[in-house]
Short mmCIF file of C-alpha atoms in Angstrom, two decimals:
data_model
loop_
_atom_site.label_atom_id
_atom_site.label_comp_id
_atom_site.label_asym_id
_atom_site.label_seq_id
_atom_site.Cartn_x
_atom_site.Cartn_y
_atom_site.Cartn_z
CA UNK A 26 -9.79 -1.09 20.30
CA UNK A 27 -12.64 -1.17 20.23
CA UNK A 28 -15.69 -3.02 18.86
CA UNK A 29 -17.10 -1.41 14.97
CA UNK A 30 -19.51 -2.09 13.29
CA UNK A 31 -19.83 -3.64 9.60
CA UNK A 32 -20.71 -1.13 7.03
CA UNK A 33 -24.06 -3.02 4.99
CA UNK A 34 -20.66 -3.11 2.37
CA UNK A 35 -18.68 -4.87 4.10
CA UNK A 36 -20.84 -7.27 5.46
CA UNK A 37 -22.72 -7.75 1.61
CA UNK A 38 -19.24 -8.64 1.17
CA UNK A 39 -18.75 -10.54 4.46
CA UNK A 40 -21.86 -12.77 4.29
CA UNK A 41 -22.13 -13.82 -0.53
CA UNK A 42 -18.04 -15.68 -0.01
CA UNK A 43 -18.04 -18.95 -0.40
CA UNK A 44 -15.38 -22.05 -0.39
CA UNK A 45 -15.23 -21.59 -4.03
CA UNK A 46 -15.69 -17.67 -3.99
CA UNK A 47 -13.58 -16.51 -1.71
CA UNK A 48 -14.07 -12.43 -0.98
CA UNK A 49 -10.56 -10.92 -0.38
CA UNK A 50 -8.10 -8.18 -2.52
CA UNK A 51 -4.94 -8.86 -3.31
CA UNK A 52 -1.90 -6.93 -4.60
CA UNK A 53 1.48 -8.44 -5.37
CA UNK A 54 4.07 -6.13 -4.86
CA UNK A 55 7.83 -8.03 -6.58
CA UNK A 56 11.50 -6.23 -4.65
CA UNK A 57 14.83 -6.66 -5.86
CA UNK A 58 17.23 -7.84 -4.13
CA UNK A 59 19.80 -6.94 -1.18
CA UNK A 60 20.51 -10.66 -0.87
CA UNK A 61 19.45 -13.51 -1.00
CA UNK A 62 18.64 -13.59 2.76
CA UNK A 63 15.79 -10.66 1.37
CA UNK A 64 12.84 -12.43 1.45
CA UNK A 65 13.93 -13.72 5.31
CA UNK A 66 14.34 -10.56 6.31
CA UNK A 67 10.75 -9.50 4.43
CA UNK A 68 8.83 -11.22 6.16
CA UNK A 69 10.50 -10.73 9.86
CA UNK A 70 10.55 -7.19 8.88
CA UNK A 71 6.45 -7.93 8.23
CA UNK A 72 5.72 -9.64 11.42
CA UNK A 73 6.79 -7.25 13.55
CA UNK A 74 5.74 -4.20 12.61
CA UNK A 75 1.86 -5.63 11.74
CA UNK A 76 1.45 -6.50 15.65
CA UNK A 77 2.00 -2.64 16.15
CA UNK A 78 -0.90 -2.00 13.56
CA UNK A 79 -4.17 -1.94 15.33
CA UNK A 80 -6.23 -2.57 11.62
CA UNK A 81 -3.81 -5.81 11.43
CA UNK A 82 -5.63 -7.06 14.58
CA UNK A 83 -9.13 -7.30 13.99
CA UNK A 84 -11.00 -9.89 13.56
CA UNK A 85 -14.93 -9.85 12.56
CA UNK A 86 -18.13 -11.70 14.84
CA UNK A 87 -21.35 -11.69 15.18
CA UNK A 88 -22.32 -8.73 16.80
CA UNK A 89 -25.27 -10.56 18.80
CA UNK A 90 -23.22 -12.26 20.84
CA UNK A 91 -20.93 -8.73 22.23
CA UNK A 92 -24.36 -7.76 23.16
CA UNK A 93 -25.38 -5.55 20.51
CA UNK A 94 -29.06 -6.45 20.17
CA UNK A 95 -29.72 -3.24 17.16
CA UNK A 96 -27.39 -4.60 15.64
CA UNK A 97 -29.59 -8.58 14.60
CA UNK A 98 -27.71 -10.30 11.55
CA UNK A 99 -24.79 -7.75 11.76
CA UNK A 100 -21.57 -8.02 11.95
CA UNK A 101 -18.52 -6.14 14.07
CA UNK A 102 -14.94 -5.92 13.76
CA UNK A 103 -13.56 -6.46 17.30
CA UNK A 104 -9.53 -6.59 19.66
CA UNK A 105 -8.31 -10.44 18.53
CA UNK A 106 -6.85 -10.98 22.34
CA UNK A 107 -5.05 -14.39 20.53
CA UNK A 108 -3.34 -12.97 17.53
CA UNK A 109 -0.07 -13.89 16.61
CA UNK A 110 1.42 -11.88 13.52
CA UNK A 111 3.10 -15.53 12.22
CA UNK A 112 0.00 -16.91 11.52
CA UNK A 113 -0.08 -13.71 8.66
CA UNK A 114 2.73 -13.69 7.38
CA UNK A 115 4.03 -17.03 6.15
CA UNK A 116 7.22 -17.72 4.26
CA UNK A 117 7.72 -19.84 1.47
CA UNK A 118 10.17 -21.94 -0.24
CA UNK A 119 12.02 -19.99 -3.07
CA UNK A 120 10.38 -19.53 -6.47
CA UNK A 121 10.94 -18.67 -10.39
CA UNK A 122 7.36 -18.19 -11.06
CA UNK A 123 5.28 -15.98 -8.24
CA UNK A 124 2.60 -15.50 -10.34
CA UNK A 125 2.09 -19.53 -10.06
CA UNK A 126 2.44 -19.39 -6.13
CA UNK A 127 0.05 -16.09 -6.25
CA UNK A 128 -2.70 -18.17 -8.30
CA UNK A 129 -2.42 -21.01 -6.01
CA UNK A 130 -3.01 -18.67 -3.16
CA UNK A 131 -5.70 -16.66 -4.25
CA UNK A 132 -8.00 -19.14 -5.09
CA UNK A 133 -7.94 -20.17 -1.37
CA UNK A 134 -10.12 -18.26 1.46
CA UNK A 135 -8.66 -16.64 4.65
CA UNK A 136 -9.50 -17.89 7.90
CA UNK A 137 -12.35 -16.48 9.14
CA UNK A 138 -11.79 -17.56 12.38
CA UNK A 139 -9.02 -14.70 12.72
CA UNK A 140 -8.62 -11.44 11.43
CA UNK A 141 -8.41 -11.82 7.30
CA UNK A 142 -5.59 -10.95 5.75
CA UNK A 143 -2.33 -12.48 5.07
CA UNK A 144 0.95 -11.70 4.50
CA UNK A 145 3.22 -14.14 1.84
CA UNK A 146 7.28 -13.65 1.31
CA UNK A 147 7.69 -15.57 -2.33
CA UNK A 148 11.55 -15.19 -2.89
CA UNK A 149 13.19 -15.71 -5.83
CA UNK A 150 15.30 -18.54 -7.17
CA UNK A 151 17.20 -16.14 -8.72
CA UNK A 152 18.12 -15.04 -5.14
CA UNK A 153 18.36 -11.18 -6.86
CA UNK A 154 13.65 -10.53 -5.63
CA UNK A 155 11.59 -11.80 -4.08
CA UNK A 156 7.35 -10.79 -3.62
CA UNK A 157 5.08 -10.44 -1.68
CA UNK A 158 1.44 -11.23 -2.24
CA UNK A 159 -1.02 -9.29 0.48
CA UNK A 160 -4.39 -10.59 0.82
CA UNK A 161 -6.99 -8.47 2.20
CA UNK A 162 -11.67 -9.42 2.65
CA UNK A 163 -13.45 -7.47 1.11
CA UNK A 164 -14.64 -7.09 4.57
CA UNK A 165 -11.85 -5.70 6.53
CA UNK A 166 -11.11 -3.19 3.67
CA UNK A 167 -11.18 -1.85 0.20
CA UNK A 168 -9.19 -0.74 -2.48
CA UNK A 169 -8.05 2.20 -0.35
CA UNK A 170 -8.39 0.83 2.83
CA UNK A 171 -6.05 -2.08 1.96
CA UNK A 172 -2.94 1.04 0.24
CA UNK A 173 -2.89 1.99 3.57
CA UNK A 174 -2.98 -1.03 6.09
CA UNK A 175 -0.47 -2.47 3.95
CA UNK A 176 1.52 0.35 3.83
CA UNK A 177 1.82 0.35 7.59
CA UNK A 178 4.10 -2.60 7.39
CA UNK A 179 6.47 -0.82 5.07
CA UNK A 180 8.67 0.85 5.07
CA UNK A 181 7.87 4.83 6.10
CA UNK A 182 7.26 6.96 3.85
CA UNK A 183 7.86 10.80 4.16
CA UNK A 184 4.57 12.05 2.96
CA UNK A 185 3.13 15.54 3.27
CA UNK A 186 1.38 16.46 6.87
CA UNK A 187 -2.17 15.43 7.32
CA UNK A 188 -5.00 18.14 8.11
CA UNK A 189 -6.65 16.34 11.75
CA UNK A 190 -9.55 15.38 10.51
CA UNK A 191 -12.59 17.43 12.61
CA UNK A 192 -14.50 15.25 15.11
CA UNK A 193 -18.18 13.68 14.80
CA UNK A 194 -20.76 15.03 16.86
CA UNK A 195 -22.12 11.60 18.66
CA UNK A 196 -24.42 10.24 16.80
CA UNK A 197 -28.52 9.36 19.02
CA UNK A 198 -29.94 6.27 18.17
CA UNK A 199 -33.36 8.45 16.69
CA UNK A 200 -34.02 10.89 14.28
CA UNK A 201 -33.65 14.46 15.56
CA UNK A 202 -37.03 15.74 15.57
CA UNK A 203 -35.78 18.80 13.52
CA UNK A 204 -34.21 16.81 10.74
CA UNK A 205 -37.36 15.51 10.57
CA UNK A 206 -38.29 16.70 7.52
CA UNK A 207 -35.16 16.35 5.30
CA UNK A 208 -34.98 12.63 6.34
CA UNK A 209 -38.22 12.55 4.73
CA UNK A 210 -37.05 13.65 1.73
CA UNK A 211 -33.73 12.17 1.57
CA UNK A 212 -35.87 8.72 1.92
CA UNK A 213 -38.20 10.15 -0.88
CA UNK A 214 -34.85 10.47 -2.65
CA UNK A 215 -33.31 7.68 -2.30
CA UNK A 216 -36.16 4.94 -3.55
CA UNK A 217 -36.30 6.86 -6.49
CA UNK A 218 -32.83 6.31 -6.96
CA UNK A 219 -33.71 2.90 -6.85
CA UNK A 220 -36.17 2.58 -8.42
CA UNK A 221 -33.57 4.11 -10.63
CA UNK A 222 -31.08 1.50 -9.79
CA UNK A 223 -33.25 -0.74 -10.87
CA UNK A 224 -34.54 -0.35 -14.59
CA UNK A 225 -31.17 0.04 -15.58
CA UNK A 226 -29.44 -3.27 -14.31
CA UNK A 227 -33.03 -4.79 -15.80
CA UNK A 228 -32.05 -2.54 -19.38
CA UNK A 229 -27.90 -2.84 -18.94
CA UNK A 230 -29.22 -7.48 -19.24
CA UNK A 231 -31.32 -6.49 -22.28
CA UNK A 232 -29.27 -7.96 -25.69
CA UNK A 233 -26.07 -8.41 -24.68
CA UNK A 234 -24.21 -10.58 -25.86
CA UNK A 235 -20.82 -12.47 -23.29
CA UNK A 236 -18.44 -14.51 -23.98
CA UNK A 237 -19.28 -18.47 -22.49
CA UNK A 238 -15.00 -17.99 -21.19
CA UNK A 239 -16.33 -15.22 -19.32
CA UNK A 240 -19.35 -16.58 -17.52
CA UNK A 241 -18.56 -19.65 -17.50
CA UNK A 242 -19.01 -22.53 -14.35
CA UNK A 243 -17.07 -21.39 -11.74
CA UNK A 244 -14.33 -24.41 -10.50
CA UNK A 245 -12.65 -22.63 -6.97
CA UNK A 246 -9.39 -22.30 -9.12
CA UNK A 247 -7.60 -19.54 -9.54
CA UNK A 248 -4.92 -18.54 -11.82
CA UNK A 249 -2.66 -14.79 -11.58
CA UNK A 250 -1.19 -13.16 -14.21
CA UNK A 251 0.04 -9.25 -14.62
CA UNK A 252 1.15 -6.87 -17.73
CA UNK A 253 3.68 -4.15 -17.55
CA UNK A 254 3.06 -1.54 -20.12
CA UNK A 255 5.01 1.77 -19.99
CA UNK A 256 2.90 5.13 -19.14
CA UNK A 257 4.27 6.90 -21.72
CA UNK A 258 2.28 5.05 -24.74
CA UNK A 259 -0.86 4.82 -22.34
CA UNK A 260 -0.57 9.12 -22.70
CA UNK A 261 0.80 9.15 -26.00
CA UNK A 262 -2.71 8.24 -27.30
CA UNK A 263 -4.43 9.89 -24.45
CA UNK A 264 -2.93 12.95 -26.35
CA UNK A 265 -3.93 11.99 -30.09
CA UNK A 266 -7.40 10.98 -29.23
CA UNK A 267 -8.80 12.46 -25.85
CA UNK A 268 -9.98 11.22 -22.67
CA UNK A 269 -8.31 10.16 -19.99
CA UNK A 270 -5.82 7.86 -18.88
CA UNK A 271 -8.11 5.38 -17.43
CA UNK A 272 -10.21 5.65 -20.00
CA UNK A 273 -6.87 4.25 -22.12
CA UNK A 274 -6.72 1.53 -20.21
CA UNK A 275 -10.16 0.30 -20.29
CA UNK A 276 -10.29 0.24 -24.48
CA UNK A 277 -6.98 -1.34 -23.71
CA UNK A 278 -8.89 -4.32 -22.15
CA UNK A 279 -11.70 -4.71 -24.52
CA UNK A 280 -8.81 -4.50 -27.50
CA UNK A 281 -6.73 -7.75 -25.95
CA UNK A 282 -10.20 -9.15 -25.56
CA UNK A 283 -10.62 -9.06 -28.72
CA UNK A 284 -7.88 -10.42 -29.72
CA UNK A 285 -8.12 -12.84 -27.16
CA UNK A 286 -10.99 -14.24 -27.94
CA UNK A 287 -10.24 -14.13 -31.91
CA UNK A 288 -6.51 -16.48 -31.24
CA UNK A 289 -8.31 -18.99 -28.90
CA UNK A 290 -10.70 -19.31 -31.14
CA UNK A 291 -14.17 -18.10 -30.21
CA UNK A 292 -14.87 -15.44 -31.41
CA UNK A 293 -15.81 -11.39 -30.49
CA UNK A 294 -18.52 -11.34 -33.54
CA UNK A 295 -21.28 -9.87 -31.76
CA UNK A 296 -20.19 -9.38 -28.02
CA UNK A 297 -20.53 -6.52 -25.90
CA UNK A 298 -19.73 -7.65 -22.29
CA UNK A 299 -20.86 -5.10 -19.70
CA UNK A 300 -17.72 -4.19 -17.65
CA UNK A 301 -18.34 -3.14 -13.87
CA UNK A 302 -16.18 -0.19 -12.90
CA UNK A 303 -15.97 0.45 -9.49
CA UNK A 304 -15.88 4.46 -8.23
CA UNK A 305 -14.19 4.91 -4.68
CA UNK A 306 -16.28 6.96 -2.92
CA UNK A 307 -13.73 7.66 0.13
CA UNK A 308 -12.76 11.10 0.39
CA UNK A 309 -8.32 10.05 1.48
CA UNK A 310 -8.08 13.23 4.52
CA UNK A 311 -11.39 13.33 5.88
CA UNK A 312 -13.66 9.53 5.48
CA UNK A 313 -13.50 7.57 7.75
CA UNK A 314 -10.72 4.82 6.84
CA UNK A 315 -13.13 1.87 7.98
CA UNK A 316 -15.48 0.45 5.86
CA UNK A 317 -15.93 0.10 1.83
CA UNK A 318 -17.47 3.51 -0.02
CA UNK A 319 -17.68 2.16 -3.12
CA UNK A 320 -19.93 3.24 -6.03
CA UNK A 321 -19.67 1.62 -9.92
CA UNK A 322 -20.21 2.98 -13.17
CA UNK A 323 -21.24 -0.45 -16.13
CA UNK A 324 -20.28 0.22 -19.56
CA UNK A 325 -20.26 -2.38 -22.65
CA UNK A 326 -17.56 -2.69 -23.89
CA UNK A 327 -16.68 -1.96 -27.52
CA UNK A 328 -14.85 -5.98 -27.75
CA UNK A 329 -16.70 -6.48 -31.40
CA UNK A 330 -15.75 -3.01 -32.88
CA UNK A 331 -12.20 -3.89 -35.21
CA UNK A 332 -11.16 -0.61 -35.23
CA UNK A 333 -8.61 0.37 -31.96
CA UNK A 334 -9.62 3.72 -31.99
CA UNK A 335 -13.22 3.04 -33.29
CA UNK A 336 -13.08 0.95 -29.90
CA UNK A 337 -11.49 3.52 -27.22
CA UNK A 338 -14.37 6.41 -28.32
CA UNK A 339 -17.17 4.03 -27.99
CA UNK A 340 -15.12 4.32 -24.28
CA UNK A 341 -14.59 7.37 -23.46
CA UNK A 342 -18.22 8.21 -24.69
CA UNK A 343 -19.44 5.68 -22.15
CA UNK A 344 -17.43 6.70 -19.41
CA UNK A 345 -18.28 10.99 -20.69
CA UNK A 346 -22.34 9.44 -20.33
CA UNK A 347 -21.70 8.03 -16.83
CA UNK A 348 -19.78 10.52 -15.20
CA UNK A 349 -22.18 12.99 -15.97
CA UNK A 350 -25.44 11.59 -14.49
CA UNK A 351 -22.91 10.94 -11.57
CA UNK A 352 -21.44 7.53 -9.48
CA UNK A 353 -24.54 7.81 -7.35
CA UNK A 354 -27.49 6.65 -9.99
CA UNK A 355 -27.19 3.91 -12.37
CA UNK A 356 -27.02 0.16 -13.40
CA UNK A 357 -23.10 -0.21 -11.49
CA UNK A 358 -24.33 2.62 -8.89
CA UNK A 359 -26.10 -0.58 -7.24
CA UNK A 360 -23.61 -0.57 -4.46
CA UNK A 361 -25.54 1.96 -3.00
CA UNK A 362 -28.56 -0.35 -2.76
CA UNK A 363 -26.51 -2.09 0.07
CA UNK A 364 -26.83 1.26 2.58
CA UNK A 365 -30.86 -0.13 2.70
CA UNK A 366 -30.63 -3.52 3.44
CA UNK A 367 -31.00 -4.77 7.28
CA UNK A 368 -28.37 -6.56 7.93
CA UNK A 369 -30.48 -9.43 8.63
CA UNK A 370 -31.25 -8.94 4.92
CA UNK A 371 -27.08 -9.19 4.51
CA UNK A 372 -27.06 -12.47 6.23
CA UNK A 373 -29.60 -14.30 4.64
CA UNK A 374 -29.94 -12.82 0.99
CA UNK A 375 -26.06 -12.96 0.94
CA UNK A 376 -25.51 -15.55 -0.75
CA UNK A 377 -28.84 -14.70 -3.44
CA UNK A 378 -26.79 -12.44 -4.11
CA UNK A 379 -23.32 -13.40 -5.11
CA UNK A 380 -24.83 -15.78 -7.32
CA UNK A 381 -27.27 -12.64 -8.69
CA UNK A 382 -23.69 -10.81 -10.21
CA UNK A 383 -23.79 -12.16 -13.70
CA UNK A 384 -26.92 -10.97 -13.85
CA UNK A 385 -25.71 -7.63 -13.23
CA UNK A 386 -21.94 -7.38 -14.48
CA UNK A 387 -19.60 -9.71 -16.81
CA UNK A 388 -15.75 -8.46 -15.96
CA UNK A 389 -14.57 -6.10 -13.12
CA UNK A 390 -12.25 -3.58 -14.49
CA UNK A 391 -10.82 -1.42 -11.49
CA UNK A 392 -7.68 0.87 -10.87
CA UNK A 393 -6.39 0.63 -6.89
CA UNK A 394 -4.21 3.85 -6.53
CA UNK A 395 -0.73 4.37 -6.07
CA UNK A 396 1.87 6.49 -4.23
CA UNK A 397 4.55 8.05 -6.78
CA UNK A 398 7.05 8.03 -4.50
CA UNK A 399 8.92 4.51 -4.25
CA UNK A 400 8.09 1.53 -1.82
CA UNK A 401 9.94 -0.36 -0.47
CA UNK A 402 10.55 -2.99 2.85
CA UNK A 403 13.83 -3.35 4.89
CA UNK A 404 15.04 -0.91 2.38
CA UNK A 405 14.32 -3.60 -1.03
CA UNK A 406 12.47 -1.56 -3.90
CA UNK A 407 8.95 -2.17 -5.01
CA UNK A 408 9.43 -2.28 -8.74
CA UNK A 409 6.11 -3.89 -9.75
CA UNK A 410 2.29 -4.52 -8.28
CA UNK A 411 -0.36 -5.93 -9.03
CA UNK A 412 -2.82 -5.70 -8.41
CA UNK A 413 -6.08 -9.05 -8.02
CA UNK A 414 -10.20 -8.29 -7.47
CA UNK A 415 -12.04 -10.55 -6.09
CA UNK A 416 -13.49 -13.17 -9.03
CA UNK A 417 -18.15 -13.62 -7.92
CA UNK A 418 -19.45 -15.93 -8.54
CA UNK A 419 -20.53 -17.48 -12.42
CA UNK A 420 -17.44 -14.53 -13.67
CA UNK A 421 -13.58 -16.07 -14.64
CA UNK A 422 -11.76 -13.18 -15.35
CA UNK A 423 -11.21 -9.69 -13.40
CA UNK A 424 -8.99 -7.15 -14.37
CA UNK A 425 -6.86 -4.72 -12.11
CA UNK A 426 -4.71 -1.89 -12.75
CA UNK A 427 -2.41 0.60 -11.13
CA UNK A 428 0.04 2.68 -12.14
CA UNK A 429 3.41 2.97 -10.55
CA UNK A 430 6.89 4.69 -11.22
CA UNK A 431 6.08 5.34 -14.50
CA UNK A 432 4.51 2.11 -16.08
CA UNK A 433 0.79 1.00 -15.65
CA UNK A 434 0.37 -2.66 -14.03
CA UNK A 435 -2.32 -5.06 -14.86
CA UNK A 436 -3.00 -7.59 -12.95
CA UNK A 437 -5.51 -10.41 -14.02
CA UNK A 438 -6.62 -12.74 -11.90
CA UNK A 439 -9.46 -16.24 -13.61
CA UNK A 440 -10.73 -19.21 -12.69
CA UNK A 441 -8.31 -21.30 -13.95
CA UNK A 442 -10.02 -24.22 -15.55
CA UNK A 443 -12.54 -21.85 -17.68
CA UNK A 444 -9.47 -19.72 -18.63
CA UNK A 445 -6.82 -21.07 -18.39
CA UNK A 446 -4.22 -18.97 -21.11
CA UNK A 447 -4.96 -16.28 -19.79
CA UNK A 448 -0.97 -15.10 -20.44
CA UNK A 449 -2.18 -15.22 -23.78
CA UNK A 450 -4.75 -13.01 -22.23
CA UNK A 451 -1.72 -11.29 -20.33
CA UNK A 452 0.37 -11.31 -24.49
CA UNK A 453 -2.56 -9.33 -25.92
CA UNK A 454 -2.94 -6.87 -23.50
CA UNK A 455 0.63 -5.74 -24.86
CA UNK A 456 -0.28 -6.07 -28.07
CA UNK A 457 -3.66 -3.65 -27.82
CA UNK A 458 -1.45 -0.87 -26.42
CA UNK A 459 1.62 -1.91 -29.85
CA UNK A 460 -1.59 -1.33 -31.74
CA UNK A 461 -3.27 1.88 -30.29
CA UNK A 462 0.25 3.15 -30.87
CA UNK A 463 -0.35 2.61 -34.07
CA UNK A 464 -3.56 4.01 -35.02
CA UNK A 465 -1.99 6.62 -33.36
CA UNK A 466 0.83 7.61 -35.84
CA UNK A 467 3.68 6.05 -33.89
#
């Protein structure tokens, strides 16, 4: 294993982290246990398998002490000579509430002096279930990469054989002079794209009302909740109204926010929070496995619209406009600008970027793809998978969505003080799906 420089966006995630705003992803997998000791056995398996996964042995260190002067201000993934999987795989006491424990664990930052990941095994008090909470720092992995690392410690899966990735030519530190005209055109194009994105970011903050519940001052506490929705119900709505499954899932979030705000007494009148919808730029079969490859779409959730089908139509049109424009432009593509910031700029500007997130978007709504085949650990099958996204500074709620074996799983992460009634929002998601089905005549 050799050193691997962090990509610019990885470096941004590493430097914008604070104790109150840890920048790790999470996923809570719930398993059916074949025996009361299945949780303890699962912890042993995870530790043994983690020791054999190179990506899990990598810690992050500053590049300068590693003898990489051209990356001053940067950081790199390097093998940890003292790697001990037992520091990362932790077995907890039995619990009756996986989400309460997950919220407590999600608020705790990862140790930056070790490989930045953890697996927490939570045996169920009922003796017939257990859960595993995986945490991966966003600088170590994006959603697809985190899935790959987690799958490496689960039971082997029968996957289609992949074609080997073609070898990439070695890169010189200096550009090929024959390519200079194209490089100049690319630089001009990049400048135009940056100006475009900056203008869209500025416009996105004009004449928009969010809810104070979504943008409260941070407390550093965390609460999580999960909701399961039947994928057939989502498909029924999609077929009745058009659009995509993702359009329906985003519209469900908008409707649930409306129900939640009205029931808690905040009111939804005029509320149209800006939702960031991340878009992966990774090509799963060919892209280099390391590094975040993310752009995004930005839409205003029609929380103020009382008509559930009207909300769905608004979301569908907004997503269509984003797709027509492409993921390289628009306010949601601001993450792409990280590639044009020098490493030292990320080091010095990270705290400012983290504080400016609230000026860019109000809530994160992201989808995490999962394999359609059943996942297992020690022969114990996964029945539920709840993805969790990090909270940016000044934002109280993030929504992550996964589809697994005929079910949609909403994973909610919230600031525990700003959103003490997260269970109410979770219930509102289920009610919104029922409301959409009713509006479609089901």
